[in-house]
Amino acid sequence: MKELLRSTDPTVIAYASALLSGEGIDVFELDVHMSILDGSLGILPRRLMVRDADHFMAAAILRDLDIPTGRD
């Protein structure tokens, strides 16, 4: 699995997950419970992971829709 997106904004994670799932790309969200423990202060980012084989296509989809990946 490769990290595709890292963000403290839960709406960005939800939007990207929905878009990628609609394209048939399986996504897995990491650090969900850790970001809840910080008291919703937004200091701990969540990570969106995809399979190695899907990473290139998933990154292209997010780039085409101007979704910041946190690595730009």
PDB file of C-alpha atoms in Angstrom:
ATOM      1  CA  MET A   1       0.000   0.000   0.000  1.00  0.00           C
ATOM      2  CA  LYS A   2       1.137   3.520  -0.747  1.00  0.00           C
ATOM      3  CA  GLU A   3       0.136   6.787   0.829  1.00  0.00           C
ATOM      4  CA  LEU A   4      -1.878   8.871  -1.577  1.00  0.00           C
ATOM      5  CA  LEU A   5      -3.225  11.707   0.523  1.00  0.00           C
ATOM      6  CA  ARG A   6      -2.502  13.231   3.926  1.00  0.00           C
ATOM      7  CA  SER A   7      -4.804  15.883   5.325  1.00  0.00           C
ATOM      8  CA  THR A   8      -6.218  17.258   8.553  1.00  0.00           C
ATOM      9  CA  ASP A   9      -9.450  18.158   6.722  1.00  0.00           C
ATOM     10  CA  PRO A  10     -11.925  15.259   7.012  1.00  0.00           C
ATOM     11  CA  THR A  11     -14.012  16.609   4.129  1.00  0.00           C
ATOM     12  CA  VAL A  12     -11.067  16.296   1.724  1.00  0.00           C
ATOM     13  CA  ILE A  13     -10.508  12.692   2.826  1.00  0.00           C
ATOM     14  CA  ALA A  14     -14.220  11.854   2.436  1.00  0.00           C
ATOM     15  CA  TYR A  15     -14.431  13.529  -0.982  1.00  0.00           C
ATOM     16  CA  ALA A  16     -11.298  11.818  -2.298  1.00  0.00           C
ATOM     17  CA  SER A  17     -12.471   8.454  -0.935  1.00  0.00           C
ATOM     18  CA  ALA A  18     -15.838   8.799  -2.651  1.00  0.00           C
ATOM     19  CA  LEU A  19     -14.264   9.796  -5.965  1.00  0.00           C
ATOM     20  CA  LEU A  20     -11.768   6.956  -5.955  1.00  0.00           C
ATOM     21  CA  SER A  21     -14.335   4.384  -4.869  1.00  0.00           C
ATOM     22  CA  GLY A  22     -16.528   5.548  -7.749  1.00  0.00           C
ATOM     23  CA  GLU A  23     -13.631   4.810 -10.097  1.00  0.00           C
ATOM     24  CA  GLY A  24     -13.259   1.311  -8.666  1.00  0.00           C
ATOM     25  CA  ILE A  25     -10.118   2.053  -6.656  1.00  0.00           C
ATOM     26  CA  ASP A  26     -10.071   0.583  -3.158  1.00  0.00           C
ATOM     27  CA  VAL A  27      -8.999   3.063  -0.500  1.00  0.00           C
ATOM     28  CA  PHE A  28      -8.078   2.576   3.141  1.00  0.00           C
ATOM     29  CA  GLU A  29      -8.036   5.393   5.674  1.00  0.00           C
ATOM     30  CA  LEU A  30      -5.347   5.383   8.371  1.00  0.00           C
ATOM     31  CA  ASP A  31      -5.066   7.378  11.597  1.00  0.00           C
ATOM     32  CA  VAL A  32      -8.822   7.861  11.974  1.00  0.00           C
ATOM     33  CA  HIS A  33      -8.799   7.012  15.675  1.00  0.00           C
ATOM     34  CA  MET A  34      -5.692   9.063  16.363  1.00  0.00           C
ATOM     35  CA  SER A  35      -7.268  12.169  14.854  1.00  0.00           C
ATOM     36  CA  ILE A  36     -10.335  11.618  17.073  1.00  0.00           C
ATOM     37  CA  LEU A  37      -8.097  11.413  20.141  1.00  0.00           C
ATOM     38  CA  ASP A  38      -6.606  14.840  19.463  1.00  0.00           C
ATOM     39  CA  GLY A  39     -10.016  16.329  20.284  1.00  0.00           C
ATOM     40  CA  SER A  40     -10.789  17.446  16.733  1.00  0.00           C
ATOM     41  CA  LEU A  41      -8.078  20.083  16.938  1.00  0.00           C
ATOM     42  CA  GLY A  42      -6.862  19.131  13.481  1.00  0.00           C
ATOM     43  CA  ILE A  43      -3.244  18.595  14.421  1.00  0.00           C
ATOM     44  CA  LEU A  44      -2.981  14.926  13.463  1.00  0.00           C
ATOM     45  CA  PRO A  45      -3.506  14.284   9.761  1.00  0.00           C
ATOM     46  CA  ARG A  46      -5.384  11.322   8.374  1.00  0.00           C
ATOM     47  CA  ARG A  47      -3.827   9.302   5.581  1.00  0.00           C
ATOM     48  CA  LEU A  48      -5.524   7.741   2.576  1.00  0.00           C
ATOM     49  CA  MET A  49      -3.813   4.628   1.262  1.00  0.00           C
ATOM     50  CA  VAL A  50      -4.240   2.753  -2.042  1.00  0.00           C
ATOM     51  CA  ARG A  51      -2.735  -0.383  -3.533  1.00  0.00           C
ATOM     52  CA  ASP A  52       0.639   0.043  -5.205  1.00  0.00           C
ATOM     53  CA  ALA A  53      -0.876  -0.869  -8.577  1.00  0.00           C
ATOM     54  CA  ASP A  54      -3.608   1.799  -8.208  1.00  0.00           C
ATOM     55  CA  HIS A  55      -1.386   4.619  -6.958  1.00  0.00           C
ATOM     56  CA  PHE A  56      -0.559   6.180 -10.334  1.00  0.00           C
ATOM     57  CA  MET A  57      -4.199   6.262 -11.490  1.00  0.00           C
ATOM     58  CA  ALA A  58      -5.480   7.492  -8.117  1.00  0.00           C
ATOM     59  CA  ALA A  59      -2.900  10.287  -8.008  1.00  0.00           C
ATOM     60  CA  ALA A  60      -3.847  11.322 -11.547  1.00  0.00           C
ATOM     61  CA  ILE A  61      -7.538  11.474 -10.617  1.00  0.00           C
ATOM     62  CA  LEU A  62      -6.855  13.696  -7.609  1.00  0.00           C
ATOM     63  CA  ARG A  63      -4.453  15.888  -9.574  1.00  0.00           C
ATOM     64  CA  ASP A  64      -6.989  16.367 -12.390  1.00  0.00           C
ATOM     65  CA  LEU A  65      -9.601  17.499  -9.860  1.00  0.00           C
ATOM     66  CA  ASP A  66      -7.169  19.850  -8.059  1.00  0.00           C
ATOM     67  CA  ILE A  67      -7.394  17.961  -4.776  1.00  0.00           C
ATOM     68  CA  PRO A  68      -4.296  18.788  -2.731  1.00  0.00           C
ATOM     69  CA  THR A  69      -2.468  15.651  -1.634  1.00  0.00           C
ATOM     70  CA  GLY A  70      -0.348  17.289   1.021  1.00  0.00           C
ATOM     71  CA  ARG A  71       2.737  16.377  -1.005  1.00  0.00           C
ATOM     72  CA  ASP A  72       2.424  19.163  -3.569  1.00  0.00           C
TER      73      ASP A  72
END
